[in-house]
mmCIF file of C-alpha atoms in Angstrom:
data_model
loop_
_atom_site.group_PDB
_atom_site.id
_atom_site.type_symbol
_atom_site.label_atom_id
_atom_site.label_comp_id
_atom_site.label_asym_id
_atom_site.label_seq_id
_atom_site.Cartn_x
_atom_site.Cartn_y
_atom_site.Cartn_z
ATOM 1 C CA UNK A 1 0.000 0.000 0.000
ATOM 2 C CA UNK A 2 1.468 3.373 -1.016
ATOM 3 C CA UNK A 3 0.957 6.709 0.742
ATOM 4 C CA UNK A 4 -1.937 7.698 -1.488
ATOM 5 C CA UNK A 5 -3.880 4.568 -0.580
ATOM 6 C CA UNK A 6 -3.666 5.601 3.080
ATOM 7 C CA UNK A 7 -5.690 8.744 2.435
ATOM 8 C CA UNK A 8 -9.200 8.416 3.891
ATOM 9 C CA UNK A 9 -12.184 8.392 1.555
ATOM 10 C CA UNK A 10 -13.481 11.621 3.084
ATOM 11 C CA UNK A 11 -10.318 13.494 2.041
ATOM 12 C CA UNK A 12 -10.429 12.134 -1.492
ATOM 13 C CA UNK A 13 -14.071 13.185 -1.757
ATOM 14 C CA UNK A 14 -13.086 16.707 -0.694
ATOM 15 C CA UNK A 15 -10.521 16.715 -3.500
ATOM 16 C CA UNK A 16 -13.151 15.544 -5.979
ATOM 17 C CA UNK A 17 -15.495 18.300 -4.761
ATOM 18 C CA UNK A 18 -12.741 20.841 -5.419
ATOM 19 C CA UNK A 19 -12.186 19.436 -8.913
ATOM 20 C CA UNK A 20 -15.975 19.544 -9.519
ATOM 21 C CA UNK A 21 -15.670 19.335 -13.330
ATOM 22 C CA UNK A 22 -17.882 16.458 -14.453
ATOM 23 C CA UNK A 23 -15.793 15.481 -17.483
ATOM 24 C CA UNK A 24 -12.609 15.325 -15.399
ATOM 25 C CA UNK A 25 -14.305 13.296 -12.684
ATOM 26 C CA UNK A 26 -15.663 10.815 -15.216
ATOM 27 C CA UNK A 27 -12.101 10.287 -16.463
ATOM 28 C CA UNK A 28 -10.954 9.785 -12.859
ATOM 29 C CA UNK A 29 -13.201 6.751 -12.591
ATOM 30 C CA UNK A 30 -10.829 4.891 -14.911
ATOM 31 C CA UNK A 31 -7.846 5.399 -12.553
ATOM 32 C CA UNK A 32 -8.718 2.691 -10.037
ATOM 33 C CA UNK A 33 -11.546 0.682 -8.547
ATOM 34 C CA UNK A 34 -11.452 2.934 -5.506
ATOM 35 C CA UNK A 35 -11.852 6.083 -7.607
ATOM 36 C CA UNK A 36 -14.576 4.391 -9.609
ATOM 37 C CA UNK A 37 -16.560 3.838 -6.426
ATOM 38 C CA UNK A 38 -15.894 7.278 -4.903
ATOM 39 C CA UNK A 39 -16.473 9.586 -7.884
ATOM 40 C CA UNK A 40 -20.265 8.967 -7.947
ATOM 41 C CA UNK A 41 -20.407 10.233 -4.332
ATOM 42 C CA UNK A 42 -19.104 13.707 -5.247
ATOM 43 C CA UNK A 43 -21.599 16.319 -4.045
ATOM 44 C CA UNK A 44 -20.382 19.517 -5.799
ATOM 45 C CA UNK A 45 -20.286 19.447 -9.593
ATOM 46 C CA UNK A 46 -19.706 21.736 -12.548
ATOM 47 C CA UNK A 47 -21.076 20.510 -15.864
ATOM 48 C CA UNK A 48 -19.742 22.393 -18.877
ATOM 49 C CA UNK A 49 -21.983 21.763 -21.862
ATOM 50 C CA UNK A 50 -20.624 22.118 -25.392
ATOM 51 C CA UNK A 51 -23.975 21.447 -27.025
ATOM 52 C CA UNK A 52 -27.327 21.542 -25.260
ATOM 53 C CA UNK A 53 -29.919 18.954 -26.236
ATOM 54 C CA UNK A 54 -33.018 18.234 -24.210
ATOM 55 C CA UNK A 55 -33.549 14.556 -23.517
ATOM 56 C CA UNK A 56 -36.869 14.671 -25.383
ATOM 57 C CA UNK A 57 -35.630 16.530 -28.445
ATOM 58 C CA UNK A 58 -33.916 15.519 -31.642
ATOM 59 C CA UNK A 59 -30.838 17.551 -32.543
ATOM 60 C CA UNK A 60 -31.290 17.324 -36.299
ATOM 61 C CA UNK A 61 -34.887 18.497 -36.299
ATOM 62 C CA UNK A 62 -33.985 21.368 -33.966
ATOM 63 C CA UNK A 63 -31.218 22.481 -36.289
ATOM 64 C CA UNK A 64 -33.569 22.422 -39.265
ATOM 65 C CA UNK A 65 -36.170 24.551 -37.510
ATOM 66 C CA UNK A 66 -34.424 27.927 -37.283
ATOM 67 C CA UNK A 67 -37.544 29.614 -35.921
ATOM 68 C CA UNK A 68 -37.603 27.356 -32.848
ATOM 69 C CA UNK A 69 -35.910 29.858 -30.597
ATOM 70 C CA UNK A 70 -34.718 28.323 -27.362
ATOM 71 C CA UNK A 71 -35.077 24.554 -27.384
ATOM 72 C CA UNK A 72 -31.376 24.008 -28.157
ATOM 73 C CA UNK A 73 -30.178 27.336 -26.730
ATOM 74 C CA UNK A 74 -28.115 27.874 -29.857
ATOM 75 C CA UNK A 75 -30.730 29.776 -31.878
ATOM 76 C CA UNK A 76 -31.243 33.509 -31.903
ATOM 77 C CA UNK A 77 -34.209 35.234 -30.292
ATOM 78 C CA UNK A 78 -35.976 37.285 -32.934
ATOM 79 C CA UNK A 79 -36.735 40.943 -32.292
ATOM 80 C CA UNK A 80 -40.422 40.625 -33.051
ATOM 81 C CA UNK A 81 -42.542 39.911 -29.961
ATOM 82 C CA UNK A 82 -44.854 37.783 -32.079
ATOM 83 C CA UNK A 83 -41.986 35.559 -33.204
ATOM 84 C CA UNK A 84 -40.614 35.407 -29.704
ATOM 85 C CA UNK A 85 -43.732 33.838 -28.226
ATOM 86 C CA UNK A 86 -45.277 31.950 -31.125
ATOM 87 C CA UNK A 87 -42.535 29.642 -32.387
ATOM 88 C CA UNK A 88 -43.381 25.950 -32.234
ATOM 89 C CA UNK A 89 -40.931 23.036 -32.303
ATOM 90 C CA UNK A 90 -41.037 19.981 -34.498
ATOM 91 C CA UNK A 91 -43.415 17.483 -32.825
ATOM 92 C CA UNK A 92 -41.301 14.486 -33.896
ATOM 93 C CA UNK A 93 -38.781 14.023 -31.143
ATOM 94 C CA UNK A 94 -36.390 11.226 -30.273
ATOM 95 C CA UNK A 95 -34.425 10.383 -27.171
ATOM 96 C CA UNK A 96 -30.915 11.806 -26.955
ATOM 97 C CA UNK A 97 -27.962 10.749 -24.840
ATOM 98 C CA UNK A 98 -26.587 14.289 -24.534
ATOM 99 C CA UNK A 99 -28.950 15.932 -22.040
ATOM 100 C CA UNK A 100 -27.486 17.221 -18.744
ATOM 101 C CA UNK A 101 -29.755 14.870 -16.776
ATOM 102 C CA UNK A 102 -28.421 11.813 -18.568
ATOM 103 C CA UNK A 103 -24.802 12.888 -18.219
ATOM 104 C CA UNK A 104 -25.326 13.257 -14.456
ATOM 105 C CA UNK A 105 -26.996 9.900 -13.874
ATOM 106 C CA UNK A 106 -23.750 8.297 -12.702
ATOM 107 C CA UNK A 107 -23.612 10.736 -9.754
ATOM 108 C CA UNK A 108 -25.826 9.825 -6.814
ATOM 109 C CA UNK A 109 -25.092 12.371 -4.084
ATOM 110 C CA UNK A 110 -25.158 15.771 -5.822
ATOM 111 C CA UNK A 111 -25.995 18.716 -3.570
ATOM 112 C CA UNK A 112 -24.534 21.698 -5.401
ATOM 113 C CA UNK A 113 -24.683 21.738 -9.183
ATOM 114 C CA UNK A 114 -23.578 24.371 -11.686
ATOM 115 C CA UNK A 115 -24.251 23.961 -15.396
ATOM 116 C CA UNK A 116 -22.522 26.156 -17.949
ATOM 117 C CA UNK A 117 -23.960 26.579 -21.437
ATOM 118 C CA UNK A 118 -21.777 27.365 -24.461
ATOM 119 C CA UNK A 119 -23.398 30.731 -25.217
ATOM 120 C CA UNK A 120 -26.193 33.118 -24.374
ATOM 121 C CA UNK A 121 -29.607 33.044 -25.991
ATOM 122 C CA UNK A 122 -30.081 36.650 -27.097
ATOM 123 C CA UNK A 123 -28.776 38.288 -30.242
ATOM 124 C CA UNK A 124 -28.955 42.054 -29.889
ATOM 125 C CA UNK A 125 -27.555 44.989 -31.796
ATOM 126 C CA UNK A 126 -23.826 45.575 -31.546
ATOM 127 C CA UNK A 127 -22.927 47.540 -28.427
ATOM 128 C CA UNK A 128 -26.034 46.452 -26.511
ATOM 129 C CA UNK A 129 -25.572 44.723 -23.156
ATOM 130 C CA UNK A 130 -28.400 42.719 -21.575
ATOM 131 C CA UNK A 131 -27.906 40.784 -18.336
ATOM 132 C CA UNK A 132 -30.480 38.937 -16.275
ATOM 133 C CA UNK A 133 -30.893 36.656 -13.273
ATOM 134 C CA UNK A 134 -34.011 34.560 -12.677
ATOM 135 C CA UNK A 135 -34.979 32.600 -9.563
ATOM 136 C CA UNK A 136 -37.306 29.629 -9.995
ATOM 137 C CA UNK A 137 -39.217 27.080 -7.994
ATOM 138 C CA UNK A 138 -41.770 25.114 -9.978
ATOM 139 C CA UNK A 139 -42.334 28.418 -11.795
ATOM 140 C CA UNK A 140 -40.773 31.885 -11.935
ATOM 141 C CA UNK A 141 -40.207 33.553 -8.560
ATOM 142 C CA UNK A 142 -38.355 36.662 -9.668
ATOM 143 C CA UNK A 143 -36.278 37.991 -12.526
ATOM 144 C CA UNK A 144 -33.982 41.020 -12.587
ATOM 145 C CA UNK A 145 -32.971 42.428 -15.971
ATOM 146 C CA UNK A 146 -30.298 45.052 -16.614
ATOM 147 C CA UNK A 147 -29.719 46.503 -20.060
ATOM 148 C CA UNK A 148 -27.872 49.386 -21.651
ATOM 149 C CA UNK A 149 -26.714 50.346 -25.083
ATOM 150 C CA UNK A 150 -23.101 51.391 -24.692
ATOM 151 C CA UNK A 151 -20.365 52.545 -22.352
ATOM 152 C CA UNK A 152 -18.474 55.712 -23.295
ATOM 153 C CA UNK A 153 -15.027 56.107 -21.721
ATOM 154 C CA UNK A 154 -14.055 59.239 -19.813
ATOM 155 C CA UNK A 155 -13.050 62.164 -21.986
ATOM 156 C CA UNK A 156 -15.408 61.199 -24.809
ATOM 157 C CA UNK A 157 -18.635 63.068 -25.419
ATOM 158 C CA UNK A 158 -21.777 60.885 -25.195
ATOM 159 C CA UNK A 159 -23.869 60.761 -28.336
ATOM 160 C CA UNK A 160 -26.933 63.008 -27.941
ATOM 161 C CA UNK A 161 -30.352 61.435 -28.170
ATOM 162 C CA UNK A 162 -33.772 61.348 -26.597
ATOM 163 C CA UNK A 163 -36.138 58.849 -25.045
ATOM 164 C CA UNK A 164 -37.277 57.661 -28.475
ATOM 165 C CA UNK A 165 -33.845 56.348 -29.530
ATOM 166 C CA UNK A 166 -32.830 52.671 -29.670
ATOM 167 C CA UNK A 167 -32.239 52.140 -25.972
ATOM 168 C CA UNK A 168 -34.824 54.626 -24.781
ATOM 169 C CA UNK A 169 -37.952 53.456 -26.538
ATOM 170 C CA UNK A 170 -40.486 51.647 -24.378
ATOM 171 C CA UNK A 171 -41.011 49.065 -27.135
ATOM 172 C CA UNK A 172 -37.350 48.109 -27.077
ATOM 173 C CA UNK A 173 -37.298 47.802 -23.288
ATOM 174 C CA UNK A 174 -40.391 45.587 -23.347
ATOM 175 C CA UNK A 175 -38.785 43.377 -26.003
ATOM 176 C CA UNK A 176 -35.663 43.131 -23.828
ATOM 177 C CA UNK A 177 -37.841 42.022 -20.909
ATOM 178 C CA UNK A 178 -39.815 39.441 -22.875
ATOM 179 C CA UNK A 179 -36.626 38.102 -24.471
ATOM 180 C CA UNK A 180 -35.007 37.599 -21.073
ATOM 181 C CA UNK A 181 -38.120 35.931 -19.625
ATOM 182 C CA UNK A 182 -38.335 33.524 -22.554
ATOM 183 C CA UNK A 183 -34.637 32.704 -22.268
ATOM 184 C CA UNK A 184 -35.040 32.084 -18.533
ATOM 185 C CA UNK A 185 -38.134 29.911 -18.965
ATOM 186 C CA UNK A 186 -36.397 27.835 -21.642
ATOM 187 C CA UNK A 187 -33.433 27.206 -19.356
ATOM 188 C CA UNK A 188 -35.772 26.278 -16.501
ATOM 189 C CA UNK A 189 -37.439 23.764 -18.820
ATOM 190 C CA UNK A 190 -34.029 22.167 -19.435
ATOM 191 C CA UNK A 191 -33.485 21.781 -15.670
ATOM 192 C CA UNK A 192 -36.718 19.937 -14.926
ATOM 193 C CA UNK A 193 -35.341 16.491 -15.653
ATOM 194 C CA UNK A 194 -32.211 17.223 -13.624
ATOM 195 C CA UNK A 195 -34.338 18.281 -10.634
ATOM 196 C CA UNK A 196 -36.535 15.208 -10.946
ATOM 197 C CA UNK A 197 -33.595 12.792 -10.977
ATOM 198 C CA UNK A 198 -31.211 14.523 -8.541
ATOM 199 C CA UNK A 199 -33.435 14.622 -5.467
ATOM 200 C CA UNK A 200 -30.657 15.633 -3.075
ATOM 201 C CA UNK A 201 -29.936 18.978 -4.749
ATOM 202 C CA UNK A 202 -29.683 22.048 -2.509
ATOM 203 C CA UNK A 203 -28.514 24.599 -5.085
ATOM 204 C CA UNK A 204 -28.749 24.520 -8.871
ATOM 205 C CA UNK A 205 -27.303 27.246 -11.088
ATOM 206 C CA UNK A 206 -27.474 27.403 -14.879
ATOM 207 C CA UNK A 207 -25.382 30.086 -16.602
ATOM 208 C CA UNK A 208 -23.648 30.650 -19.922
ATOM 209 C CA UNK A 209 -20.014 31.355 -20.745
ATOM 210 C CA UNK A 210 -20.872 34.776 -22.124
ATOM 211 C CA UNK A 211 -22.297 35.836 -18.761
ATOM 212 C CA UNK A 212 -25.634 36.823 -20.261
ATOM 213 C CA UNK A 213 -28.098 35.189 -17.897
ATOM 214 C CA UNK A 214 -28.326 33.006 -14.809
ATOM 215 C CA UNK A 215 -31.124 30.707 -13.651
ATOM 216 C CA UNK A 216 -30.980 29.871 -9.947
ATOM 217 C CA UNK A 217 -32.928 27.265 -8.023
ATOM 218 C CA UNK A 218 -32.249 27.252 -4.309
ATOM 219 C CA UNK A 219 -33.217 24.722 -1.669
ATOM 220 C CA UNK A 220 -36.774 25.927 -1.127
ATOM 221 C CA UNK A 221 -37.510 26.120 -4.849
ATOM 222 C CA UNK A 222 -36.014 22.686 -5.456
ATOM 223 C CA UNK A 223 -38.138 21.221 -2.677
ATOM 224 C CA UNK A 224 -41.196 22.881 -4.181
ATOM 225 C CA UNK A 225 -40.523 21.090 -7.459
ATOM 226 C CA UNK A 226 -39.845 17.785 -5.730
ATOM 227 C CA UNK A 227 -42.830 18.032 -3.401
ATOM 228 C CA UNK A 228 -45.322 19.006 -6.046
ATOM 229 C CA UNK A 229 -43.669 16.927 -8.744
ATOM 230 C CA UNK A 230 -45.256 19.424 -11.117
ATOM 231 C CA UNK A 231 -42.174 20.638 -12.937
ATOM 232 C CA UNK A 232 -43.517 18.360 -15.662
ATOM 233 C CA UNK A 233 -47.135 17.422 -14.985
ATOM 234 C CA UNK A 234 -48.768 20.855 -14.670
ATOM 235 C CA UNK A 235 -46.718 22.282 -17.509
ATOM 236 C CA UNK A 236 -47.796 19.478 -19.837
ATOM 237 C CA UNK A 237 -51.461 20.143 -19.052
ATOM 238 C CA UNK A 238 -51.060 23.868 -19.734
ATOM 239 C CA UNK A 239 -49.187 23.207 -22.965
ATOM 240 C CA UNK A 240 -52.000 20.991 -24.243
ATOM 241 C CA UNK A 241 -54.537 23.735 -23.483
ATOM 242 C CA UNK A 242 -52.476 26.428 -25.208
ATOM 243 C CA UNK A 243 -51.993 25.029 -28.695
ATOM 244 C CA UNK A 244 -50.051 28.053 -29.934
ATOM 245 C CA UNK A 245 -47.317 28.084 -27.314
ATOM 246 C CA UNK A 246 -43.827 26.686 -27.501
ATOM 247 C CA UNK A 247 -43.422 23.364 -25.699
ATOM 248 C CA UNK A 248 -39.688 23.983 -25.313
ATOM 249 C CA UNK A 249 -39.971 26.257 -22.280
ATOM 250 C CA UNK A 250 -41.749 26.630 -18.953
ATOM 251 C CA UNK A 251 -44.830 28.787 -18.758
ATOM 252 C CA UNK A 252 -44.228 32.319 -17.477
ATOM 253 C CA UNK A 253 -46.947 33.280 -14.953
ATOM 254 C CA UNK A 254 -48.751 36.609 -14.890
ATOM 255 C CA UNK A 255 -46.198 39.124 -13.658
ATOM 256 C CA UNK A 256 -45.760 42.664 -12.361
ATOM 257 C CA UNK A 257 -42.738 44.520 -13.718
ATOM 258 C CA UNK A 258 -41.175 47.544 -12.065
ATOM 259 C CA UNK A 259 -39.165 49.359 -14.751
ATOM 260 C CA UNK A 260 -36.602 52.134 -14.305
ATOM 261 C CA UNK A 261 -34.821 53.924 -17.128
ATOM 262 C CA UNK A 262 -32.141 56.621 -17.389
ATOM 263 C CA UNK A 263 -31.291 57.759 -20.931
ATOM 264 C CA UNK A 264 -27.764 58.708 -19.955
ATOM 265 C CA UNK A 265 -25.803 58.486 -16.708
ATOM 266 C CA UNK A 266 -22.264 59.311 -15.622
ATOM 267 C CA UNK A 267 -20.424 56.831 -13.440
ATOM 268 C CA UNK A 268 -17.230 57.120 -11.442
ATOM 269 C CA UNK A 269 -14.158 57.996 -13.454
ATOM 270 C CA UNK A 270 -16.151 59.953 -16.020
ATOM 271 C CA UNK A 271 -17.596 56.833 -17.688
ATOM 272 C CA UNK A 272 -20.970 57.333 -19.399
ATOM 273 C CA UNK A 273 -23.628 54.647 -19.816
ATOM 274 C CA UNK A 274 -26.405 55.193 -22.354
ATOM 275 C CA UNK A 275 -29.932 53.846 -22.226
ATOM 276 C CA UNK A 276 -29.622 52.146 -18.830
ATOM 277 C CA UNK A 277 -32.719 50.109 -17.936
ATOM 278 C CA UNK A 278 -33.522 48.031 -14.863
ATOM 279 C CA UNK A 279 -36.571 45.758 -14.723
ATOM 280 C CA UNK A 280 -37.578 43.802 -11.623
ATOM 281 C CA UNK A 281 -40.151 41.107 -12.399
ATOM 282 C CA UNK A 282 -42.284 39.219 -9.892
ATOM 283 C CA UNK A 283 -45.344 36.979 -10.229
ATOM 284 C CA UNK A 284 -48.535 38.991 -9.767
ATOM 285 C CA UNK A 285 -49.577 37.017 -6.689
ATOM 286 C CA UNK A 286 -46.196 37.070 -4.941
ATOM 287 C CA UNK A 287 -45.485 39.012 -1.776
ATOM 288 C CA UNK A 288 -43.654 42.316 -1.772
ATOM 289 C CA UNK A 289 -39.867 42.129 -1.980
ATOM 290 C CA UNK A 290 -37.657 45.189 -2.069
ATOM 291 C CA UNK A 291 -36.429 45.949 -5.582
ATOM 292 C CA UNK A 292 -33.054 46.953 -4.189
ATOM 293 C CA UNK A 293 -32.513 43.595 -2.495
ATOM 294 C CA UNK A 294 -33.292 41.656 -5.665
ATOM 295 C CA UNK A 295 -31.337 43.962 -7.974
ATOM 296 C CA UNK A 296 -28.215 44.191 -5.825
ATOM 297 C CA UNK A 297 -28.364 40.475 -5.149
ATOM 298 C CA UNK A 298 -28.272 39.905 -8.902
ATOM 299 C CA UNK A 299 -25.642 42.470 -9.925
ATOM 300 C CA UNK A 300 -24.055 43.893 -6.782
ATOM 301 C CA UNK A 301 -21.011 41.653 -7.120
ATOM 302 C CA UNK A 302 -19.859 43.428 -10.298
ATOM 303 C CA UNK A 303 -18.330 46.902 -9.914
ATOM 304 C CA UNK A 304 -19.747 48.423 -13.130
ATOM 305 C CA UNK A 305 -23.146 46.725 -13.066
ATOM 306 C CA UNK A 306 -23.521 47.349 -9.350
ATOM 307 C CA UNK A 307 -22.914 51.071 -9.807
ATOM 308 C CA UNK A 308 -25.412 51.234 -12.684
ATOM 309 C CA UNK A 309 -28.029 49.409 -10.595
ATOM 310 C CA UNK A 310 -27.505 51.723 -7.612
ATOM 311 C CA UNK A 311 -28.076 54.741 -9.839
ATOM 312 C CA UNK A 312 -31.152 53.220 -11.484
ATOM 313 C CA UNK A 313 -32.743 52.375 -8.131
ATOM 314 C CA UNK A 314 -32.879 56.124 -7.428
ATOM 315 C CA UNK A 315 -34.746 56.816 -10.679
ATOM 316 C CA UNK A 316 -38.514 57.004 -11.098
ATOM 317 C CA UNK A 317 -40.145 53.604 -11.608
ATOM 318 C CA UNK A 318 -43.071 52.515 -13.773
ATOM 319 C CA UNK A 319 -45.297 49.558 -13.029
ATOM 320 C CA UNK A 320 -46.316 47.282 -15.891
ATOM 321 C CA UNK A 321 -48.327 44.065 -15.860
ATOM 322 C CA UNK A 322 -48.172 41.142 -18.240
ATOM 323 C CA UNK A 323 -50.420 38.107 -18.607
ATOM 324 C CA UNK A 324 -49.114 34.575 -18.478
ATOM 325 C CA UNK A 325 -47.530 33.292 -21.686
#
């Protein structure tokens, strides 16, 4: 027996938790019988996905249907609201071996799971930045959206404009909001099978490498899905009733949106941000939560975004309502 064999299993599992990368851990199983038995017990994982395919979708049909916006997460969201909410996938679907849930089936004790997608879902005009964070249980709990058109460095003169320009128009800001909600609901749909199979999960985070959007499911939301077991059943019933809606995403409930907008703001160091918009979205029947808590929780960790959010929270807000879709 060498020195490595004397290490206790608990220490090796801590090392595996630190490694976290699923692909690396799967390779570790081939090292020895001991590793093969311990790797499935790892409780903190990072799954980096090169190509996202739902377990009930066929990759070829999804690639052929360029108007099916978010089933594979590799298609662009169109700018038309009608196209955003009315696309319908190919009904002929086959089982795939590439879904996150199926990749994770060899792990039996997962508590903390992060999944990273290859890219974001939105395709906006050059110079436009749109970031969002959505919290889910069996349905949407909250979503915070931050958007702006451009950042002008100190010493440069910001381009003049008014509230009817690209970033200032209400129509554009509503499209940003709907686009983010659809992207979030599509990602939540992808997580349903993972939640159903990994019953021990305490935190689940789905993000993309571009840093566009994050879907978070925390312990209470995960328990809600597990307890109700409706992350599939209720959605299927609603999808049958609504023939025109996309089956590749979760249903967004009726929501209240608190929107703030500043056409142009100066940040520290003389940096200018144009068309800054903050939208805090909550289900219509949810309790009151401070906008500041949600917004800073979503973006407070970033110096630039945090400063923009702080400034926007001081601006006048407008309340909008949207029906379920």
